Amino acid sequence: MSPATDADPSRAQQAAPDPVVQLGFLSGQLGHALRRAQATMLVDLQPKLAAEGFRPIQFVVLEVLGHNPGLRQARVSAALGMKHTNLVPLLDELEQRGLMQRRKVMADRRASALFLTEAGSQATERLRRIVAEHEARFAARLGPHGRHELLGLLQRLTDPGFDPGR
Amino acid sequence: MSPATDADPSRAQQAAPDPVVQLGFLSGQLGHALRRAQATMLVDLQPKLAAEGFRPIQFVVLEVLGHNPGLRQARVSAALGMKHTNLVPLLDELEQRGLMQRRKVMADRRASALFLTEAGSQATERLRRIVAEHEARFAARLGPHGRHELLGLLQRLTDPGFDPGR
């Protein structure tokens, strides 16, 4: 492996698994396979969103706020499976950039209701087109049936109580 | 949602998706579903490994070094799909804790060969039992067929050139 590859994290991350490196116990592990798949998609998406000044998780939060005007902070973290301690600085940044506003809730002094600004809505729309194109390219690797299967299996892994057949 | 839930990131992260929060464009997205599934598994594993003084990614690196004595740093990042800039401080910490050693390679002044120490091997063995139990509990949510299907689909997503049928 050349020093040039060594110094280029995006090439290292996109490379196919090194056939000579033994993964031992890791190969065939769900946790490991999920981490690899997510890293592969992120490495594709990150530079595209960075060119617009955003990180993937910022898009996710903007998208949810756009669909749920007035949502409380705690419900954003619950709905997205995010740690509250990671969400707060992310919201701070979006607010400072004029993309989102916190408004006080009369009934509960500790709670804030969250709203996208007009600039926030426009940014979300722009980012959504980029993400949709990225998503479609990965979905094409699986075909419509494979994509549907994968979503169902991930749902069962994430939420064992979920049963779409009931 | 109570303030107690709000302040407890592990509860927020393990909760089923909030049925009232609209995910809009995100629902049915591969990227989003992968992030949720990985977060669900990590939230289960993290406290179990933290009780032993480790993070999940540290276990992954220890496991690979144990199976590949003398591996070069650049090949670790390539094999694991990790950014090189994230790997270096991780290796520094493992070395400082006496779990891993870097040894100079005669043929290439810039390269180091990596080796687990005896303490590193023992720690890896201990962690492997914890990870195997965690993995088995999630695999049980899918059943043997579902687990096999999921691994195949994740492989196709990560490495579109991979074809196990050839």
mmCIF file of C-alpha atoms in Angstrom:
data_model
loop_
_atom_site.group_PDB
_atom_site.id
_atom_site.type_symbol
_atom_site.label_atom_id
_atom_site.label_comp_id
_atom_site.label_asym_id
_atom_site.label_seq_id
_atom_site.Cartn_x
_atom_site.Cartn_y
_atom_site.Cartn_z
ATOM 1 C CA MET A 1 0.000 0.000 0.000
ATOM 2 C CA SER A 2 1.493 3.309 -1.034
ATOM 3 C CA PRO A 3 1.941 6.246 1.363
ATOM 4 C CA ALA A 4 -0.433 8.228 -0.907
ATOM 5 C CA THR A 5 -3.292 5.817 -0.158
ATOM 6 C CA ASP A 6 -2.319 5.867 3.488
ATOM 7 C CA ALA A 7 -2.709 9.646 3.626
ATOM 8 C CA ASP A 8 -6.073 9.726 1.864
ATOM 9 C CA PRO A 9 -8.868 8.722 4.244
ATOM 10 C CA SER A 10 -11.590 8.800 1.588
ATOM 11 C CA ARG A 11 -9.718 6.278 -0.550
ATOM 12 C CA ALA A 12 -9.075 4.068 2.460
ATOM 13 C CA GLN A 13 -12.754 4.142 3.375
ATOM 14 C CA GLN A 14 -14.071 3.465 -0.105
ATOM 15 C CA ALA A 15 -11.685 0.609 -0.796
ATOM 16 C CA ALA A 16 -13.090 -2.915 -0.919
ATOM 17 C CA PRO A 17 -12.155 -5.014 2.128
ATOM 18 C CA ASP A 18 -8.507 -6.047 1.965
ATOM 19 C CA PRO A 19 -8.654 -9.726 0.996
ATOM 20 C CA VAL A 20 -5.501 -10.609 2.898
ATOM 21 C CA VAL A 21 -6.468 -9.030 6.238
ATOM 22 C CA GLN A 22 -8.188 -11.637 8.413
ATOM 23 C CA LEU A 23 -11.263 -10.234 10.156
ATOM 24 C CA GLY A 24 -11.601 -13.298 12.416
ATOM 25 C CA PHE A 25 -14.596 -13.060 14.702
ATOM 26 C CA LEU A 26 -15.743 -9.813 13.017
ATOM 27 C CA SER A 27 -16.597 -11.383 9.674
ATOM 28 C CA GLY A 28 -20.241 -12.348 9.575
ATOM 29 C CA GLN A 29 -21.056 -10.020 12.484
ATOM 30 C CA LEU A 30 -24.147 -7.851 12.114
ATOM 31 C CA GLY A 31 -22.603 -4.980 14.077
ATOM 32 C CA HIS A 32 -19.534 -4.948 11.850
ATOM 33 C CA ALA A 33 -21.537 -5.258 8.607
ATOM 34 C CA LEU A 34 -23.815 -2.370 9.638
ATOM 35 C CA ARG A 35 -20.854 -0.175 10.488
ATOM 36 C CA ARG A 36 -19.250 -0.883 7.092
ATOM 37 C CA ALA A 37 -22.453 -0.217 5.138
ATOM 38 C CA GLN A 38 -23.155 3.003 6.984
ATOM 39 C CA ALA A 39 -19.557 4.196 6.532
ATOM 40 C CA THR A 40 -19.780 3.456 2.799
ATOM 41 C CA MET A 41 -22.922 5.560 2.405
ATOM 42 C CA LEU A 42 -21.602 8.378 4.609
ATOM 43 C CA VAL A 43 -18.335 8.625 2.708
ATOM 44 C CA ASP A 44 -20.365 9.145 -0.459
ATOM 45 C CA LEU A 45 -22.790 11.669 1.039
ATOM 46 C CA GLN A 46 -20.524 13.753 3.275
ATOM 47 C CA PRO A 47 -18.574 15.642 0.585
ATOM 48 C CA LYS A 48 -21.774 16.365 -1.374
ATOM 49 C CA LEU A 49 -23.450 17.956 1.644
ATOM 50 C CA ALA A 50 -20.222 19.611 2.813
ATOM 51 C CA ALA A 51 -20.131 21.461 -0.514
ATOM 52 C CA GLU A 52 -23.417 23.052 0.612
ATOM 53 C CA GLY A 53 -22.082 23.692 4.132
ATOM 54 C CA PHE A 54 -23.921 20.858 5.895
ATOM 55 C CA ARG A 55 -23.327 17.518 7.599
ATOM 56 C CA PRO A 56 -25.669 14.536 7.023
ATOM 57 C CA ILE A 57 -27.107 14.631 10.546
ATOM 58 C CA GLN A 58 -27.927 18.336 10.109
ATOM 59 C CA PHE A 59 -29.999 17.468 7.058
ATOM 60 C CA VAL A 60 -31.832 14.765 9.035
ATOM 61 C CA VAL A 61 -32.754 17.255 11.760
ATOM 62 C CA LEU A 62 -33.811 19.974 9.283
ATOM 63 C CA GLU A 63 -35.999 17.444 7.456
ATOM 64 C CA VAL A 64 -37.753 16.368 10.670
ATOM 65 C CA LEU A 65 -38.274 19.968 11.819
ATOM 66 C CA GLY A 66 -39.733 20.863 8.432
ATOM 67 C CA HIS A 67 -42.306 18.068 8.731
ATOM 68 C CA ASN A 68 -43.165 18.767 12.377
ATOM 69 C CA PRO A 69 -43.457 22.514 13.049
ATOM 70 C CA GLY A 70 -43.301 23.291 16.767
ATOM 71 C CA LEU A 71 -41.708 19.959 17.710
ATOM 72 C CA ARG A 72 -40.067 19.825 21.152
ATOM 73 C CA GLN A 73 -36.352 19.162 21.416
ATOM 74 C CA ALA A 74 -36.753 15.948 23.439
ATOM 75 C CA ARG A 75 -39.022 14.458 20.798
ATOM 76 C CA VAL A 76 -36.496 15.133 18.050
ATOM 77 C CA SER A 77 -33.842 13.060 19.835
ATOM 78 C CA ALA A 78 -36.358 10.270 20.565
ATOM 79 C CA ALA A 79 -37.655 10.159 17.001
ATOM 80 C CA LEU A 80 -34.184 10.110 15.472
ATOM 81 C CA GLY A 81 -32.492 7.844 18.004
ATOM 82 C CA MET A 82 -29.995 10.623 18.738
ATOM 83 C CA LYS A 83 -28.344 11.386 22.024
ATOM 84 C CA HIS A 84 -29.771 14.550 23.542
ATOM 85 C CA THR A 85 -26.233 15.744 24.300
ATOM 86 C CA ASN A 86 -25.415 15.554 20.582
ATOM 87 C CA LEU A 87 -28.611 17.270 19.499
ATOM 88 C CA VAL A 88 -28.240 20.449 21.575
ATOM 89 C CA PRO A 89 -25.064 21.838 19.928
ATOM 90 C CA LEU A 90 -26.433 20.839 16.520
ATOM 91 C CA LEU A 91 -29.607 22.871 17.143
ATOM 92 C CA ASP A 92 -27.518 25.764 18.503
ATOM 93 C CA GLU A 93 -25.603 25.887 15.237
ATOM 94 C CA LEU A 94 -28.707 25.702 13.043
ATOM 95 C CA GLU A 95 -30.264 28.528 15.069
ATOM 96 C CA GLN A 96 -27.129 30.687 14.830
ATOM 97 C CA ARG A 97 -27.126 30.213 11.068
ATOM 98 C CA GLY A 98 -30.704 31.468 10.899
ATOM 99 C CA LEU A 99 -32.118 28.137 9.684
ATOM 100 C CA MET A 100 -34.140 27.272 12.794
ATOM 101 C CA GLN A 101 -35.794 29.107 15.687
ATOM 102 C CA ARG A 102 -36.495 28.016 19.240
ATOM 103 C CA ARG A 103 -39.677 29.536 20.675
ATOM 104 C CA LYS A 104 -40.623 29.400 24.341
ATOM 105 C CA VAL A 105 -43.597 27.263 25.274
ATOM 106 C CA MET A 106 -46.015 28.999 27.689
ATOM 107 C CA ALA A 107 -47.100 25.817 29.470
ATOM 108 C CA ASP A 108 -43.574 24.591 30.238
ATOM 109 C CA ARG A 109 -40.730 26.979 30.987
ATOM 110 C CA ARG A 110 -38.090 24.325 30.296
ATOM 111 C CA ALA A 111 -39.361 23.348 26.845
ATOM 112 C CA SER A 112 -38.747 25.042 23.499
ATOM 113 C CA ALA A 113 -40.761 24.505 20.346
ATOM 114 C CA LEU A 114 -38.634 24.286 17.200
ATOM 115 C CA PHE A 115 -39.461 25.866 13.834
ATOM 116 C CA LEU A 116 -37.590 26.080 10.535
ATOM 117 C CA THR A 117 -37.137 29.569 9.152
ATOM 118 C CA GLU A 118 -37.774 30.333 5.487
ATOM 119 C CA ALA A 119 -34.016 30.030 4.875
ATOM 120 C CA GLY A 120 -34.109 26.673 6.682
ATOM 121 C CA SER A 121 -36.916 25.402 4.447
ATOM 122 C CA GLN A 122 -35.060 26.458 1.317
ATOM 123 C CA ALA A 123 -31.836 24.786 2.487
ATOM 124 C CA THR A 124 -33.730 21.571 3.313
ATOM 125 C CA GLU A 125 -35.286 21.488 -0.153
ATOM 126 C CA ARG A 126 -31.856 21.921 -1.778
ATOM 127 C CA LEU A 127 -30.238 19.230 0.393
ATOM 128 C CA ARG A 128 -33.136 16.816 -0.173
ATOM 129 C CA ARG A 129 -32.392 16.687 -3.897
ATOM 130 C CA ILE A 130 -28.744 15.798 -3.182
ATOM 131 C CA VAL A 131 -29.673 13.107 -0.661
ATOM 132 C CA ALA A 132 -32.322 11.605 -2.962
ATOM 133 C CA GLU A 133 -29.790 11.223 -5.769
ATOM 134 C CA HIS A 134 -27.272 9.599 -3.375
ATOM 135 C CA GLU A 135 -29.949 7.276 -1.972
ATOM 136 C CA ALA A 136 -31.096 6.213 -5.459
ATOM 137 C CA ARG A 137 -27.572 5.233 -6.462
ATOM 138 C CA PHE A 138 -27.236 2.925 -3.453
ATOM 139 C CA ALA A 139 -30.757 1.538 -3.864
ATOM 140 C CA ALA A 140 -29.785 0.558 -7.425
ATOM 141 C CA ARG A 141 -27.139 -1.777 -5.986
ATOM 142 C CA LEU A 142 -29.919 -3.814 -4.363
ATOM 143 C CA GLY A 143 -32.819 -3.559 -6.818
ATOM 144 C CA PRO A 144 -36.370 -2.767 -5.648
ATOM 145 C CA HIS A 145 -36.884 -6.175 -4.011
ATOM 146 C CA GLY A 146 -33.523 -6.138 -2.221
ATOM 147 C CA ARG A 147 -34.104 -2.598 -0.995
ATOM 148 C CA HIS A 148 -37.519 -3.544 0.407
ATOM 149 C CA GLU A 149 -36.045 -6.654 2.086
ATOM 150 C CA LEU A 150 -33.204 -4.656 3.635
ATOM 151 C CA LEU A 151 -35.530 -2.000 5.053
ATOM 152 C CA GLY A 152 -37.728 -4.708 6.606
ATOM 153 C CA LEU A 153 -34.777 -6.508 8.198
ATOM 154 C CA LEU A 154 -33.305 -3.274 9.572
ATOM 155 C CA GLN A 155 -36.718 -2.439 11.024
ATOM 156 C CA ARG A 156 -36.866 -5.823 12.777
ATOM 157 C CA LEU A 157 -33.368 -5.300 14.161
ATOM 158 C CA THR A 158 -34.114 -1.774 15.393
ATOM 159 C CA ASP A 159 -37.593 -2.370 16.755
ATOM 160 C CA PRO A 160 -38.310 -6.035 17.575
ATOM 161 C CA GLY A 161 -41.884 -5.139 18.617
ATOM 162 C CA PHE A 162 -42.689 -3.884 15.119
ATOM 163 C CA ASP A 163 -44.696 -6.339 13.039
ATOM 164 C CA PRO A 164 -46.047 -4.926 9.763
ATOM 165 C CA GLY A 165 -48.080 -8.120 9.238
ATOM 166 C CA ARG A 166 -50.355 -7.485 12.217
ATOM 167 C CA MET B 1 -42.385 13.170 27.303
ATOM 168 C CA SER B 2 -41.051 13.621 30.828
ATOM 169 C CA PRO B 3 -37.921 15.644 31.645
ATOM 170 C CA ALA B 4 -36.381 12.389 32.963
ATOM 171 C CA THR B 5 -36.590 10.822 29.496
ATOM 172 C CA ASP B 6 -35.274 14.022 28.013
ATOM 173 C CA ALA B 7 -32.167 13.892 30.209
ATOM 174 C CA ASP B 8 -31.427 10.214 29.599
ATOM 175 C CA PRO B 9 -29.815 9.699 26.193
ATOM 176 C CA SER B 10 -29.830 5.903 26.404
ATOM 177 C CA ARG B 11 -33.591 5.838 26.910
ATOM 178 C CA ALA B 12 -34.130 8.331 24.108
ATOM 179 C CA GLN B 13 -31.982 6.243 21.788
ATOM 180 C CA GLN B 14 -33.580 2.908 22.605
ATOM 181 C CA ALA B 15 -37.126 4.177 22.335
ATOM 182 C CA ALA B 16 -39.221 3.012 19.416
ATOM 183 C CA PRO B 17 -39.742 5.721 16.777
ATOM 184 C CA ASP B 18 -42.204 8.313 18.016
ATOM 185 C CA PRO B 19 -45.405 7.467 16.101
ATOM 186 C CA VAL B 20 -46.542 11.077 15.950
ATOM 187 C CA VAL B 21 -43.307 12.577 14.612
ATOM 188 C CA GLN B 22 -43.444 12.664 10.810
ATOM 189 C CA LEU B 23 -40.175 11.549 9.244
ATOM 190 C CA GLY B 24 -41.208 12.744 5.775
ATOM 191 C CA PHE B 25 -38.591 12.021 3.149
ATOM 192 C CA LEU B 26 -36.452 10.109 5.695
ATOM 193 C CA SER B 27 -38.860 7.213 6.172
ATOM 194 C CA GLY B 28 -37.993 4.406 3.807
ATOM 195 C CA GLN B 29 -34.486 5.765 3.290
ATOM 196 C CA LEU B 30 -31.634 3.257 3.410
ATOM 197 C CA GLY B 31 -29.236 5.780 4.936
ATOM 198 C CA HIS B 32 -31.658 6.614 7.726
ATOM 199 C CA ALA B 33 -32.567 2.958 8.417
ATOM 200 C CA LEU B 34 -28.883 1.989 8.607
ATOM 201 C CA ARG B 35 -28.154 4.815 11.020
ATOM 202 C CA ARG B 36 -31.042 3.756 13.286
ATOM 203 C CA ALA B 37 -30.054 0.076 13.270
ATOM 204 C CA GLN B 38 -26.428 0.847 14.005
ATOM 205 C CA ALA B 39 -27.369 3.263 16.802
ATOM 206 C CA THR B 40 -29.639 0.619 18.350
ATOM 207 C CA MET B 41 -26.842 -1.943 18.423
ATOM 208 C CA LEU B 42 -24.248 0.557 19.677
ATOM 209 C CA VAL B 43 -26.456 1.765 22.519
ATOM 210 C CA ASP B 44 -26.698 -1.841 23.674
ATOM 211 C CA LEU B 45 -22.992 -2.607 23.322
ATOM 212 C CA GLN B 46 -21.378 0.623 24.522
ATOM 213 C CA PRO B 47 -22.148 0.341 28.265
ATOM 214 C CA LYS B 48 -21.114 -3.340 28.317
ATOM 215 C CA LEU B 49 -17.696 -2.564 26.820
ATOM 216 C CA ALA B 50 -17.351 0.680 28.811
ATOM 217 C CA ALA B 51 -17.629 -1.411 31.986
ATOM 218 C CA GLU B 52 -14.398 -3.092 30.812
ATOM 219 C CA GLY B 53 -12.813 0.250 29.855
ATOM 220 C CA PHE B 54 -13.250 -0.032 26.085
ATOM 221 C CA ARG B 55 -15.201 1.459 23.187
ATOM 222 C CA PRO B 56 -16.648 -0.748 20.404
ATOM 223 C CA ILE B 57 -14.220 0.496 17.757
ATOM 224 C CA GLN B 58 -11.290 -0.311 20.061
ATOM 225 C CA PHE B 59 -12.490 -3.907 20.232
ATOM 226 C CA VAL B 60 -12.722 -4.032 16.434
ATOM 227 C CA VAL B 61 -9.122 -2.871 16.069
ATOM 228 C CA LEU B 62 -7.815 -5.232 18.781
ATOM 229 C CA GLU B 63 -9.598 -8.146 17.102
ATOM 230 C CA VAL B 64 -8.055 -7.358 13.702
ATOM 231 C CA LEU B 65 -4.565 -6.910 15.163
ATOM 232 C CA GLY B 66 -4.901 -10.235 17.008
ATOM 233 C CA HIS B 67 -5.672 -12.030 13.755
ATOM 234 C CA ASN B 68 -2.989 -10.247 11.710
ATOM 235 C CA PRO B 69 0.274 -9.944 13.661
ATOM 236 C CA GLY B 70 2.599 -7.332 12.133
ATOM 237 C CA LEU B 71 -0.157 -5.615 10.142
ATOM 238 C CA ARG B 72 0.687 -2.101 8.869
ATOM 239 C CA GLN B 73 -1.364 0.840 10.085
ATOM 240 C CA ALA B 74 -2.608 1.794 6.599
ATOM 241 C CA ARG B 75 -3.979 -1.700 6.015
ATOM 242 C CA VAL B 76 -5.953 -1.582 9.253
ATOM 243 C CA SER B 77 -7.838 1.529 8.144
ATOM 244 C CA ALA B 78 -8.426 0.075 4.674
ATOM 245 C CA ALA B 79 -9.669 -3.268 6.014
ATOM 246 C CA LEU B 80 -12.026 -1.666 8.519
ATOM 247 C CA GLY B 81 -13.256 1.228 6.374
ATOM 248 C CA MET B 82 -11.939 3.651 8.993
ATOM 249 C CA LYS B 83 -10.493 7.061 8.392
ATOM 250 C CA HIS B 84 -6.757 7.063 8.951
ATOM 251 C CA THR B 85 -7.071 10.260 11.026
ATOM 252 C CA ASN B 86 -9.418 8.416 13.419
ATOM 253 C CA LEU B 87 -7.204 5.339 13.630
ATOM 254 C CA VAL B 88 -4.005 7.063 14.724
ATOM 255 C CA PRO B 89 -5.187 8.401 18.138
ATOM 256 C CA LEU B 90 -6.975 5.100 18.758
ATOM 257 C CA LEU B 91 -3.721 3.174 18.215
ATOM 258 C CA ASP B 92 -1.830 5.706 20.367
ATOM 259 C CA GLU B 93 -4.189 4.991 23.254
ATOM 260 C CA LEU B 94 -3.988 1.201 22.888
ATOM 261 C CA GLU B 95 -0.200 1.434 22.838
ATOM 262 C CA GLN B 96 -0.101 3.689 25.919
ATOM 263 C CA ARG B 97 -2.285 1.198 27.770
ATOM 264 C CA GLY B 98 0.191 -1.569 26.975
ATOM 265 C CA LEU B 99 -2.268 -3.501 24.772
ATOM 266 C CA MET B 100 -0.513 -3.002 21.445
ATOM 267 C CA GLN B 101 3.033 -2.281 20.217
ATOM 268 C CA ARG B 102 4.260 -0.500 17.116
ATOM 269 C CA ARG B 103 7.544 -1.897 15.775
ATOM 270 C CA LYS B 104 9.643 -0.199 13.126
ATOM 271 C CA VAL B 105 9.863 -1.861 9.749
ATOM 272 C CA MET B 106 13.412 -2.021 8.368
ATOM 273 C CA ALA B 107 12.409 -1.733 4.713
ATOM 274 C CA ASP B 108 10.266 1.380 5.155
ATOM 275 C CA ARG B 109 11.153 4.046 7.702
ATOM 276 C CA ARG B 110 7.628 5.527 7.622
ATOM 277 C CA ALA B 111 5.767 2.265 8.290
ATOM 278 C CA SER B 112 5.128 0.547 11.618
ATOM 279 C CA ALA B 113 4.108 -3.065 12.107
ATOM 280 C CA LEU B 114 1.451 -3.538 14.785
ATOM 281 C CA PHE B 115 1.363 -6.344 17.356
ATOM 282 C CA LEU B 116 -0.919 -7.112 20.285
ATOM 283 C CA THR B 117 0.819 -7.594 23.618
ATOM 284 C CA GLU B 118 -0.101 -10.500 25.905
ATOM 285 C CA ALA B 119 -2.339 -8.082 27.860
ATOM 286 C CA GLY B 120 -3.942 -7.026 24.571
ATOM 287 C CA SER B 121 -4.691 -10.634 23.641
ATOM 288 C CA GLN B 122 -6.266 -11.287 27.024
ATOM 289 C CA ALA B 123 -8.411 -8.139 26.809
ATOM 290 C CA THR B 124 -9.548 -9.076 23.285
ATOM 291 C CA GLU B 125 -10.600 -12.536 24.478
ATOM 292 C CA ARG B 126 -12.613 -11.031 27.345
ATOM 293 C CA LEU B 127 -14.304 -8.456 25.090
ATOM 294 C CA ARG B 128 -15.075 -11.048 22.413
ATOM 295 C CA ARG B 129 -17.320 -12.970 24.816
ATOM 296 C CA ILE B 130 -19.276 -9.777 25.592
ATOM 297 C CA VAL B 131 -19.650 -8.860 21.916
ATOM 298 C CA ALA B 132 -20.690 -12.418 20.967
ATOM 299 C CA GLU B 133 -23.491 -12.373 23.541
ATOM 300 C CA HIS B 134 -24.665 -8.935 22.311
ATOM 301 C CA GLU B 135 -24.528 -10.064 18.679
ATOM 302 C CA ALA B 136 -26.499 -13.261 19.420
ATOM 303 C CA ARG B 137 -29.310 -11.305 21.048
ATOM 304 C CA PHE B 138 -29.721 -9.097 17.956
ATOM 305 C CA ALA B 139 -29.374 -12.047 15.572
ATOM 306 C CA ALA B 140 -32.271 -13.700 17.435
ATOM 307 C CA ARG B 141 -34.516 -10.810 16.349
ATOM 308 C CA LEU B 142 -33.996 -11.872 12.730
ATOM 309 C CA GLY B 143 -33.708 -15.655 12.908
ATOM 310 C CA PRO B 144 -30.944 -17.541 11.029
ATOM 311 C CA HIS B 145 -32.471 -16.921 7.586
ATOM 312 C CA GLY B 146 -33.086 -13.204 8.227
ATOM 313 C CA ARG B 147 -29.573 -12.753 9.563
ATOM 314 C CA HIS B 148 -28.073 -14.408 6.486
ATOM 315 C CA GLU B 149 -30.254 -12.255 4.199
ATOM 316 C CA LEU B 150 -29.286 -9.057 6.005
ATOM 317 C CA LEU B 151 -25.560 -9.809 5.826
ATOM 318 C CA GLY B 152 -25.859 -10.490 2.084
ATOM 319 C CA LEU B 153 -27.754 -7.257 1.408
ATOM 320 C CA LEU B 154 -25.308 -5.183 3.475
ATOM 321 C CA GLN B 155 -22.450 -6.762 1.557
ATOM 322 C CA ARG B 156 -24.072 -5.790 -1.768
ATOM 323 C CA LEU B 157 -24.570 -2.241 -0.519
ATOM 324 C CA THR B 158 -20.988 -1.916 0.737
ATOM 325 C CA ASP B 159 -19.211 -3.650 -2.114
ATOM 326 C CA PRO B 160 -21.238 -3.750 -5.337
ATOM 327 C CA GLY B 161 -18.457 -5.717 -7.064
ATOM 328 C CA PHE B 162 -18.835 -8.595 -4.615
ATOM 329 C CA ASP B 163 -20.718 -11.585 -6.000
ATOM 330 C CA PRO B 164 -20.672 -14.667 -3.779
ATOM 331 C CA GLY B 165 -22.294 -16.712 -6.581
ATOM 332 C CA ARG B 166 -19.252 -16.457 -8.841
#
